[in-house]
mmCIF file of C-alpha atoms and ligand atoms in Angstrom:
data_model
loop_
_atom_site.group_PDB
_atom_site.id
_atom_site.type_symbol
_atom_site.label_atom_id
_atom_site.label_comp_id
_atom_site.label_asym_id
_atom_site.label_seq_id
_atom_site.Cartn_x
_atom_site.Cartn_y
_atom_site.Cartn_z
ATOM 1 C CA MET A 1 5.908 10.073 16.904
ATOM 2 C CA THR A 2 3.586 12.343 18.789
ATOM 3 C CA LEU A 3 4.843 14.658 21.448
ATOM 4 C CA ALA A 4 3.675 14.526 25.005
ATOM 5 C CA ARG A 5 4.937 18.018 25.704
ATOM 6 C CA ALA A 6 3.996 18.302 29.338
ATOM 7 C CA ARG A 7 5.730 15.092 30.206
ATOM 8 C CA LEU A 8 9.091 15.936 28.721
ATOM 9 C CA PRO A 9 11.316 17.955 31.022
ATOM 10 C CA GLN A 10 13.492 19.056 28.127
ATOM 11 C CA GLY A 11 13.957 18.365 24.464
ATOM 12 C CA HIS A 12 10.818 19.573 22.693
ATOM 13 C CA GLY A 13 12.984 21.757 20.516
ATOM 14 C CA ILE A 14 14.932 18.841 19.144
ATOM 15 C CA SER A 15 11.911 16.661 18.478
ATOM 16 C CA LYS A 16 12.303 17.194 14.731
ATOM 17 C CA ALA A 17 15.900 16.066 14.834
ATOM 18 C CA ILE A 18 14.998 12.978 16.857
ATOM 19 C CA TYR A 19 12.151 12.181 14.458
ATOM 20 C CA LYS A 20 14.355 12.604 11.395
ATOM 21 C CA ASP A 21 17.056 10.450 12.907
ATOM 22 C CA ALA A 22 14.531 7.722 13.683
ATOM 23 C CA LEU A 23 13.160 7.657 10.148
ATOM 24 C CA ARG A 24 16.358 8.157 8.185
ATOM 25 C CA ARG A 25 18.724 6.076 10.278
ATOM 26 C CA GLY A 26 16.289 3.754 12.005
ATOM 27 C CA ARG A 27 17.670 4.899 15.365
ATOM 28 C CA PHE A 28 15.967 6.383 18.378
ATOM 29 C CA GLU A 29 18.782 7.738 20.497
ATOM 30 C CA PRO A 30 17.610 10.881 22.325
ATOM 31 C CA GLU A 31 20.851 11.003 24.328
ATOM 32 C CA GLN A 32 22.752 11.595 21.081
ATOM 33 C CA HIS A 33 21.094 14.980 20.759
ATOM 34 C CA GLY A 34 22.696 16.643 23.747
ATOM 35 C CA LEU A 35 19.903 15.916 26.223
ATOM 36 C CA ARG A 36 20.565 15.504 29.902
ATOM 37 C CA GLU A 37 20.187 11.977 31.233
ATOM 38 C CA ALA A 38 16.797 12.649 32.856
ATOM 39 C CA SER A 39 15.412 14.171 29.667
ATOM 40 C CA ALA A 40 16.655 11.332 27.505
ATOM 41 C CA ALA A 41 15.069 8.901 29.948
ATOM 42 C CA ALA A 42 11.781 10.808 29.699
ATOM 43 C CA TRP A 43 11.915 10.550 25.921
ATOM 44 C CA ARG A 44 12.513 6.828 26.189
ATOM 45 C CA THR A 45 9.589 6.495 28.581
ATOM 46 C CA HIS A 46 7.162 8.050 26.155
ATOM 47 C CA PHE A 47 8.459 6.966 22.769
ATOM 48 C CA ARG A 48 9.811 3.798 21.272
ATOM 49 C CA LEU A 49 11.058 2.783 17.876
ATOM 50 C CA VAL A 50 10.105 -0.828 17.365
ATOM 51 C CA LEU A 51 11.069 -2.393 14.077
ATOM 52 C CA PRO A 52 9.838 -5.745 12.821
ATOM 53 C CA GLU A 53 12.187 -8.672 13.229
ATOM 54 C CA VAL A 54 13.772 -10.044 10.066
ATOM 55 C CA VAL A 55 12.730 -13.710 9.981
ATOM 56 C CA ARG A 56 14.568 -14.612 6.801
ATOM 57 C CA VAL A 57 15.860 -13.206 3.545
ATOM 58 C CA VAL A 58 15.883 -15.183 0.323
ATOM 59 C CA SER A 59 17.425 -13.992 -2.913
ATOM 60 C CA GLU A 60 17.845 -14.805 -6.563
ATOM 61 C CA ASP A 61 20.567 -13.489 -8.873
ATOM 62 C CA SER A 62 19.912 -12.506 -12.450
ATOM 63 C CA GLU A 63 21.503 -10.407 -15.175
ATOM 64 C CA THR A 64 19.770 -7.287 -13.855
ATOM 65 C CA GLY A 65 20.913 -7.832 -10.271
ATOM 66 C CA THR A 66 19.762 -9.563 -7.109
ATOM 67 C CA THR A 67 16.105 -9.867 -6.202
ATOM 68 C CA ALA A 68 15.684 -10.306 -2.455
ATOM 69 C CA LYS A 69 12.620 -11.005 -0.352
ATOM 70 C CA ALA A 70 12.543 -10.269 3.373
ATOM 71 C CA VAL A 71 10.000 -11.870 5.654
ATOM 72 C CA LEU A 72 9.357 -9.578 8.612
ATOM 73 C CA ARG A 73 7.686 -10.558 11.877
ATOM 74 C CA LEU A 74 5.400 -7.925 13.353
ATOM 75 C CA ALA A 75 4.690 -7.372 17.039
ATOM 76 C CA ASP A 76 1.706 -9.759 17.076
ATOM 77 C CA GLY A 77 3.696 -12.544 15.418
ATOM 78 C CA LEU A 78 2.174 -12.189 11.956
ATOM 79 C CA GLU A 79 4.497 -11.766 9.012
ATOM 80 C CA CYS A 80 4.680 -9.367 6.103
ATOM 81 C CA GLU A 81 7.014 -9.444 3.141
ATOM 82 C CA CYS A 82 8.883 -6.825 1.177
ATOM 83 C CA VAL A 83 10.959 -7.322 -1.936
ATOM 84 C CA LEU A 84 13.961 -5.540 -3.383
ATOM 85 C CA LEU A 85 13.716 -5.512 -7.167
ATOM 86 C CA PRO A 86 16.692 -4.624 -9.361
ATOM 87 C CA MET A 87 15.582 -2.287 -12.137
ATOM 88 C CA GLY A 88 18.810 -2.088 -14.117
ATOM 89 C CA ARG A 89 21.534 0.568 -14.180
ATOM 90 C CA GLY A 90 22.211 -0.187 -10.523
ATOM 91 C CA ARG A 91 18.818 1.048 -9.392
ATOM 92 C CA SER A 92 16.333 -0.854 -7.274
ATOM 93 C CA THR A 93 12.723 -0.579 -6.223
ATOM 94 C CA LEU A 94 11.297 -1.677 -2.895
ATOM 95 C CA CYS A 95 7.947 -3.442 -3.143
ATOM 96 C CA VAL A 96 6.097 -3.106 0.174
ATOM 97 C CA SER A 97 3.080 -4.774 1.756
ATOM 98 C CA SER A 98 0.107 -2.977 3.225
ATOM 99 C CA GLN A 99 -1.983 -5.839 4.584
ATOM 100 C CA ILE A 100 -1.375 -9.273 6.038
ATOM 101 C CA GLY A 101 -3.090 -11.337 3.401
ATOM 102 C CA CYS A 102 -5.747 -9.795 1.215
ATOM 103 C CA LYS A 103 -9.488 -10.119 0.816
ATOM 104 C CA MET A 104 -9.563 -9.319 -2.904
ATOM 105 C CA GLY A 105 -9.152 -12.962 -3.831
ATOM 106 C CA CYS A 106 -7.475 -12.531 -7.221
ATOM 107 C CA LYS A 107 -7.176 -16.033 -8.573
ATOM 108 C CA PHE A 108 -3.613 -15.677 -9.838
ATOM 109 C CA CYS A 109 -2.210 -14.422 -6.544
ATOM 110 C CA GLU A 110 -0.736 -16.297 -3.602
ATOM 111 C CA THR A 111 -1.620 -13.539 -1.131
ATOM 112 C CA GLY A 112 -5.257 -13.697 -2.227
ATOM 113 C CA ARG A 113 -5.378 -17.329 -1.102
ATOM 114 C CA MET A 114 -4.645 -16.267 2.476
ATOM 115 C CA GLY A 115 -7.704 -14.092 2.880
ATOM 116 C CA LEU A 116 -7.279 -10.926 4.898
ATOM 117 C CA LEU A 117 -5.757 -11.564 8.303
ATOM 118 C CA ARG A 118 -5.491 -7.894 9.167
ATOM 119 C CA HIS A 119 -4.601 -4.450 7.904
ATOM 120 C CA MET A 120 -1.093 -3.225 8.585
ATOM 121 C CA THR A 121 -0.751 -0.017 10.565
ATOM 122 C CA THR A 122 0.900 3.118 9.212
ATOM 123 C CA ALA A 123 3.879 2.477 11.483
ATOM 124 C CA GLU A 124 4.245 -1.096 10.222
ATOM 125 C CA ILE A 125 4.130 0.021 6.594
ATOM 126 C CA VAL A 126 6.751 2.709 7.165
ATOM 127 C CA SER A 127 8.875 0.302 9.174
ATOM 128 C CA GLU A 128 9.302 -1.906 6.097
ATOM 129 C CA LEU A 129 11.367 0.896 4.568
ATOM 130 C CA LEU A 130 13.327 1.423 7.766
ATOM 131 C CA VAL A 131 14.210 -2.250 8.050
ATOM 132 C CA ALA A 132 15.055 -2.524 4.356
ATOM 133 C CA ARG A 133 17.366 0.467 4.455
ATOM 134 C CA ASN A 134 18.841 0.391 7.930
ATOM 135 C CA VAL A 135 18.794 -3.256 8.976
ATOM 136 C CA LEU A 136 19.222 -5.041 5.661
ATOM 137 C CA GLY A 137 21.305 -2.306 4.059
ATOM 138 C CA TRP A 138 19.198 -2.337 0.896
ATOM 139 C CA GLU A 139 19.464 0.683 -1.329
ATOM 140 C CA PHE A 140 16.378 1.593 -3.309
ATOM 141 C CA ARG A 141 15.230 4.578 -5.240
ATOM 142 C CA ASN A 142 11.545 3.842 -5.730
ATOM 143 C CA VAL A 143 8.797 2.333 -3.624
ATOM 144 C CA VAL A 144 5.818 0.483 -5.009
ATOM 145 C CA PHE A 145 2.791 -0.631 -3.015
ATOM 146 C CA MET A 146 2.451 -3.919 -4.792
ATOM 147 C CA GLY A 147 3.379 -6.411 -2.099
ATOM 148 C CA MET A 148 0.872 -8.243 0.076
ATOM 149 C CA GLY A 149 -2.531 -6.628 0.147
ATOM 150 C CA GLU A 150 -4.619 -4.119 -1.757
ATOM 151 C CA ALA A 151 -3.151 -0.790 -0.662
ATOM 152 C CA LEU A 152 -6.337 1.220 -1.154
ATOM 153 C CA ASP A 153 -8.377 -1.265 0.859
ATOM 154 C CA ASN A 154 -6.241 -0.043 3.748
ATOM 155 C CA ALA A 155 -6.292 3.624 2.803
ATOM 156 C CA ASP A 156 -6.686 4.664 6.461
ATOM 157 C CA ALA A 157 -3.132 3.496 7.066
ATOM 158 C CA VAL A 158 -1.598 3.817 3.603
ATOM 159 C CA LEU A 159 -2.484 7.460 3.000
ATOM 160 C CA PRO A 160 -0.819 8.630 6.247
ATOM 161 C CA ALA A 161 2.151 6.404 5.352
ATOM 162 C CA LEU A 162 2.471 8.339 2.089
ATOM 163 C CA ARG A 163 2.643 11.532 4.133
ATOM 164 C CA VAL A 164 5.455 10.107 6.253
ATOM 165 C CA LEU A 165 7.357 8.814 3.229
ATOM 166 C CA THR A 166 7.228 12.191 1.524
ATOM 167 C CA ASP A 167 7.636 14.372 4.614
ATOM 168 C CA PRO A 168 10.839 16.399 4.179
ATOM 169 C CA MET A 169 11.393 16.013 7.916
ATOM 170 C CA GLY A 170 10.884 12.268 7.621
ATOM 171 C CA LEU A 171 11.987 9.996 4.821
ATOM 172 C CA GLY A 172 11.879 12.864 2.340
ATOM 173 C CA MET A 173 11.000 10.775 -0.712
ATOM 174 C CA SER A 174 9.682 12.606 -3.733
ATOM 175 C CA GLN A 175 6.197 11.627 -4.824
ATOM 176 C CA GLU A 176 7.419 10.595 -8.277
ATOM 177 C CA ARG A 177 9.305 7.748 -6.673
ATOM 178 C CA ILE A 178 6.198 6.174 -5.169
ATOM 179 C CA THR A 179 3.601 4.082 -6.975
ATOM 180 C CA ILE A 180 0.309 2.854 -5.609
ATOM 181 C CA CYS A 181 -0.969 -0.241 -7.333
ATOM 182 C CA THR A 182 -4.640 -1.139 -7.063
ATOM 183 C CA VAL A 183 -7.006 -3.736 -8.442
ATOM 184 C CA GLY A 184 -9.435 -0.887 -9.026
ATOM 185 C CA HIS A 185 -10.626 0.068 -5.561
ATOM 186 C CA LEU A 186 -12.869 2.925 -6.656
ATOM 187 C CA GLU A 187 -13.397 4.572 -3.296
ATOM 188 C CA GLY A 188 -9.668 4.288 -2.601
ATOM 189 C CA ILE A 189 -8.761 5.948 -5.908
ATOM 190 C CA GLN A 190 -11.076 8.811 -5.044
ATOM 191 C CA ARG A 191 -9.531 9.140 -1.589
ATOM 192 C CA LEU A 192 -6.106 9.194 -3.192
ATOM 193 C CA GLN A 193 -7.241 12.060 -5.406
ATOM 194 C CA SER A 194 -8.429 14.009 -2.387
ATOM 195 C CA LEU A 195 -4.969 13.678 -0.856
ATOM 196 C CA GLY A 196 -3.759 16.220 -3.414
ATOM 197 C CA MET A 197 -0.401 14.499 -4.034
ATOM 198 C CA LYS A 198 -0.255 15.337 -7.708
ATOM 199 C CA ARG A 199 3.048 13.710 -8.541
ATOM 200 C CA LEU A 200 2.275 10.326 -7.042
ATOM 201 C CA ASN A 201 2.094 7.421 -9.505
ATOM 202 C CA LEU A 202 -0.867 5.103 -9.839
ATOM 203 C CA SER A 203 -1.144 1.785 -11.595
ATOM 204 C CA ILE A 204 -4.066 -0.566 -11.909
ATOM 205 C CA SER A 205 -4.044 -4.306 -12.149
ATOM 206 C CA LEU A 206 -6.202 -4.957 -15.232
ATOM 207 C CA ASN A 207 -5.527 -8.519 -16.405
ATOM 208 C CA ALA A 208 -8.588 -8.668 -18.651
ATOM 209 C CA GLY A 209 -10.397 -6.175 -20.823
ATOM 210 C CA ASN A 210 -13.818 -7.796 -20.671
ATOM 211 C CA ASP A 211 -16.020 -8.086 -17.618
ATOM 212 C CA ALA A 212 -16.690 -11.823 -17.764
ATOM 213 C CA LEU A 213 -13.035 -12.817 -17.847
ATOM 214 C CA ARG A 214 -11.952 -10.145 -15.392
ATOM 215 C CA ALA A 215 -14.653 -11.102 -12.899
ATOM 216 C CA SER A 216 -13.572 -14.742 -13.114
ATOM 217 C CA LEU A 217 -9.989 -13.719 -12.293
ATOM 218 C CA MET A 218 -10.651 -10.797 -9.984
ATOM 219 C CA PRO A 219 -13.805 -10.818 -7.846
ATOM 220 C CA ILE A 220 -13.638 -7.023 -7.409
ATOM 221 C CA ASN A 221 -14.818 -6.701 -10.990
ATOM 222 C CA LYS A 222 -18.312 -7.762 -9.880
ATOM 223 C CA ARG A 223 -18.495 -4.680 -7.641
ATOM 224 C CA ALA A 224 -16.492 -2.405 -9.879
ATOM 225 C CA PRO A 225 -17.011 -3.430 -13.505
ATOM 226 C CA LEU A 226 -14.741 -2.100 -16.221
ATOM 227 C CA ALA A 227 -17.020 0.744 -17.350
ATOM 228 C CA ARG A 228 -17.157 2.120 -13.815
ATOM 229 C CA LEU A 229 -13.415 1.675 -13.345
ATOM 230 C CA GLN A 230 -12.819 3.435 -16.634
ATOM 231 C CA GLU A 231 -15.033 6.310 -15.509
ATOM 232 C CA VAL A 232 -13.184 6.788 -12.204
ATOM 233 C CA LEU A 233 -9.767 6.478 -13.846
ATOM 234 C CA GLY A 234 -10.834 8.931 -16.530
ATOM 235 C CA GLY A 235 -11.317 11.478 -13.744
ATOM 236 C CA HIS A 236 -7.893 10.785 -12.298
ATOM 237 C CA ARG A 237 -5.591 13.240 -14.049
ATOM 238 C CA PRO A 238 -3.538 14.599 -11.179
ATOM 239 C CA ARG A 239 -1.105 16.382 -13.526
ATOM 240 C CA ALA A 240 -0.755 17.162 -17.207
ATOM 241 C CA ASN A 241 1.955 14.564 -17.864
ATOM 242 C CA PHE A 242 0.382 11.820 -15.750
ATOM 243 C CA VAL A 243 0.822 8.314 -17.151
ATOM 244 C CA LEU A 244 -1.462 5.631 -15.760
ATOM 245 C CA GLY A 245 0.238 2.272 -15.289
ATOM 246 C CA VAL A 246 -1.853 -0.631 -16.551
ATOM 247 C CA ASN A 247 -0.524 -3.910 -15.245
ATOM 248 C CA TYR A 248 -1.379 -7.031 -17.162
ATOM 249 C CA CYS A 249 -0.439 -10.411 -15.752
ATOM 250 C CA LEU A 250 -0.098 -12.595 -18.836
ATOM 251 C CA MET A 251 -1.571 -16.044 -18.259
ATOM 252 C CA PRO A 252 -1.235 -18.485 -21.132
ATOM 253 C CA GLU A 253 -4.489 -19.923 -22.453
ATOM 254 C CA ILE A 254 -6.430 -17.569 -20.183
ATOM 255 C CA ASN A 255 -5.874 -13.966 -21.231
ATOM 256 C CA ASP A 256 -3.365 -14.073 -24.083
ATOM 257 C CA ARG A 257 -5.504 -14.134 -27.218
ATOM 258 C CA ASP A 258 -5.657 -11.527 -29.979
ATOM 259 C CA GLU A 259 -9.054 -10.270 -28.870
ATOM 260 C CA HIS A 260 -7.723 -9.780 -25.340
ATOM 261 C CA ALA A 261 -5.102 -7.356 -26.633
ATOM 262 C CA HIS A 262 -7.817 -5.509 -28.528
ATOM 263 C CA GLU A 263 -10.009 -5.294 -25.403
ATOM 264 C CA ILE A 264 -7.133 -3.814 -23.406
ATOM 265 C CA ALA A 265 -6.698 -1.149 -26.058
ATOM 266 C CA GLU A 266 -10.426 -0.376 -25.966
ATOM 267 C CA PHE A 267 -10.311 -0.036 -22.200
ATOM 268 C CA CYS A 268 -7.278 2.265 -22.315
ATOM 269 C CA ARG A 269 -8.383 4.466 -25.210
ATOM 270 C CA PRO A 270 -10.337 7.072 -23.162
ATOM 271 C CA LEU A 271 -7.812 7.157 -20.334
ATOM 272 C CA GLY A 272 -5.186 9.472 -21.763
ATOM 273 C CA ARG A 273 -1.554 8.459 -21.477
ATOM 274 C CA VAL A 274 -1.015 4.919 -20.247
ATOM 275 C CA MET A 275 1.860 2.480 -20.026
ATOM 276 C CA VAL A 276 0.925 -1.180 -20.225
ATOM 277 C CA ASN A 277 3.192 -3.300 -18.072
ATOM 278 C CA VAL A 278 3.087 -6.936 -19.169
ATOM 279 C CA ILE A 279 3.946 -9.188 -16.247
ATOM 280 C CA PRO A 280 4.456 -12.857 -17.099
ATOM 281 C CA TYR A 281 2.418 -15.063 -14.771
ATOM 282 C CA ASN A 282 4.358 -16.568 -11.885
ATOM 283 C CA PRO A 283 2.920 -19.865 -10.681
ATOM 284 C CA GLY A 284 2.453 -20.071 -6.899
ATOM 285 C CA THR A 285 1.686 -23.074 -4.714
ATOM 286 C CA ALA A 286 -1.674 -23.686 -6.463
ATOM 287 C CA PRO A 287 -1.007 -22.565 -10.037
ATOM 288 C CA LEU A 288 -3.840 -21.348 -12.221
ATOM 289 C CA THR A 289 -1.799 -22.105 -15.307
ATOM 290 C CA ARG A 290 1.844 -22.339 -16.331
ATOM 291 C CA ALA A 291 4.256 -19.466 -16.886
ATOM 292 C CA PRO A 292 4.135 -18.110 -20.445
ATOM 293 C CA THR A 293 7.004 -18.952 -22.785
ATOM 294 C CA ASP A 294 9.218 -16.209 -24.180
ATOM 295 C CA ALA A 295 7.556 -16.645 -27.576
ATOM 296 C CA GLU A 296 4.079 -16.216 -26.072
ATOM 297 C CA ILE A 297 5.169 -13.109 -24.201
ATOM 298 C CA GLU A 298 6.760 -11.559 -27.283
ATOM 299 C CA HIS A 299 3.687 -12.353 -29.356
ATOM 300 C CA PHE A 300 1.334 -10.681 -26.903
ATOM 301 C CA VAL A 301 3.548 -7.635 -26.495
ATOM 302 C CA GLU A 302 3.544 -7.305 -30.272
ATOM 303 C CA LEU A 303 -0.257 -7.544 -30.365
ATOM 304 C CA LEU A 304 -0.510 -4.703 -27.871
ATOM 305 C CA ARG A 305 1.928 -2.576 -29.847
ATOM 306 C CA GLU A 306 -0.081 -3.174 -33.005
ATOM 307 C CA GLU A 307 -3.055 -1.793 -31.081
ATOM 308 C CA GLY A 308 -1.033 1.385 -30.594
ATOM 309 C CA LEU A 309 -0.306 0.880 -26.896
ATOM 310 C CA PRO A 310 3.023 1.717 -25.253
ATOM 311 C CA VAL A 311 4.214 -1.478 -23.614
ATOM 312 C CA ARG A 312 6.881 -2.352 -21.108
ATOM 313 C CA LEU A 313 7.737 -5.960 -20.432
ATOM 314 C CA ARG A 314 8.404 -6.667 -16.792
ATOM 315 C CA ILE A 315 11.210 -9.180 -16.651
ATOM 316 C CA THR A 316 10.406 -11.912 -14.170
ATOM 317 C CA LYS A 317 12.457 -11.588 -11.003
ATOM 318 C CA GLY A 318 12.523 -13.755 -7.934
ATOM 319 C CA ARG A 319 10.279 -16.554 -9.183
ATOM 320 C CA THR A 320 12.477 -19.326 -7.745
ATOM 321 C CA VAL A 321 12.302 -17.847 -4.238
ATOM 322 C CA MET A 322 8.585 -16.955 -4.335
ATOM 323 C CA ALA A 323 9.466 -13.265 -4.475
ATOM 324 C CA ALA A 324 7.936 -12.521 -7.857
ATOM 325 C CA CYS A 325 4.722 -10.687 -8.541
ATOM 326 C CA GLY A 326 1.728 -12.646 -7.225
ATOM 327 C CA GLN A 327 3.882 -15.004 -5.161
ATOM 328 C CA LEU A 328 4.037 -13.228 -1.816
ATOM 329 C CA GLY A 329 2.403 -14.484 1.330
ATOM 330 C CA ASN A 330 2.255 -17.609 3.402
ATOM 331 C CA VAL A 331 -0.942 -19.548 2.839
ATOM 332 C CA ASP A 332 -0.192 -21.639 5.924
ATOM 333 C CA LEU A 333 -1.279 -18.577 7.898
ATOM 334 C CA ARG A 334 -4.690 -18.740 6.249
ATOM 335 C CA ARG A 335 -7.476 -18.905 8.778
ATOM 336 C CA PRO A 336 -11.196 -18.315 8.996
ATOM 337 C CA ARG A 337 -12.150 -14.698 8.556
ATOM 338 C CA LEU A 338 -11.594 -12.679 11.698
ATOM 339 C CA PRO A 339 -12.903 -9.256 12.565
ATOM 340 C CA ILE A 340 -10.722 -6.786 10.667
ATOM 341 C CA ALA A 341 -8.443 -4.855 12.972
ATOM 342 C CA ARG A 342 -8.000 -1.238 11.985
ATOM 343 C CA ASN A 343 -5.093 0.786 13.235
HETATM 344 S S1 LIG B 401 -3.228 -9.284 -6.597
HETATM 345 FE FE1 LIG B 401 -3.167 -7.749 -4.979
HETATM 346 S S2 LIG B 401 -5.326 -7.286 -4.616
HETATM 347 FE FE2 LIG B 401 -5.299 -9.235 -5.742
HETATM 348 S S3 LIG B 401 -5.332 -10.793 -4.117
HETATM 349 FE FE3 LIG B 401 -3.181 -10.368 -4.637
HETATM 350 S S4 LIG B 401 -2.526 -8.863 -3.137
HETATM 351 FE FE4 LIG B 401 -4.751 -8.867 -3.162
#
């Protein structure tokens, strides 16, 4: 919210309380703050809290809890998706979108097949959290920018959203609870550094440790080859105990051989502390390959460990309801490239 001071007869002094109420409770009720009727009406004239409409929620139960995907309709009719992921011990993470579609074109990703329809605005990004918490009643501890879109391709909106999420007067999240995931958007990583949020988490989507394979899976690698990515990531040490997340979508018969594990280790070696997150491939509507078997996953995790890498296996969640990693988006919305709307 921005304040139009001259136009408000009364109530400037409680603007912080109104703002906090809007972000924490998803409610804009100026009259609840002791304002006279005319002042409350003036507030309502100048400010609105418009949340996306929940189109549908689909969910899948598992041993770790319920994975739920919400499809949200934005003011212009386009839809974004956010996902509640159970992380065990009763904790959950909210995976949010930052773009409608995505222009990065990663071959293993449903969103990439849509192309970029438009960037989401800061308000739309923040509103995903408000809807999740206040409309759907979801409880989550962490937020990860790993839904639809490449977050750092929309840094103009995502970076201010990080400010709102961490603003003590707003959502008041601690930086440690937020992770930005990127395919390796070099300029975006540098902009993130300049933000000075030292406790924010960063993870990259690697998926191959050699340029030829990575470029065939992820077109960004042609612009930002591994050596350059390594160089930029090497300069990203926001704090002494920073651990870079390295996400690896395991695709059988594509990137699961012994030498692939070795190449990942070579890529990670100069980067300081890393955590390799192995994410089993989730087939979408036009699968690149099948999902890996448990034996294949275990074998590859073991290969990585033999290379001396710390590894975490991401248990597949939400695959049956197209809520898993790489499955978000509605390719029916795909359309010829339009001018990109910035907020
Ligand atoms: S993986 Fe991420 S960056 Fe790549 S196409 Fe999908 S949404 Fe875009």
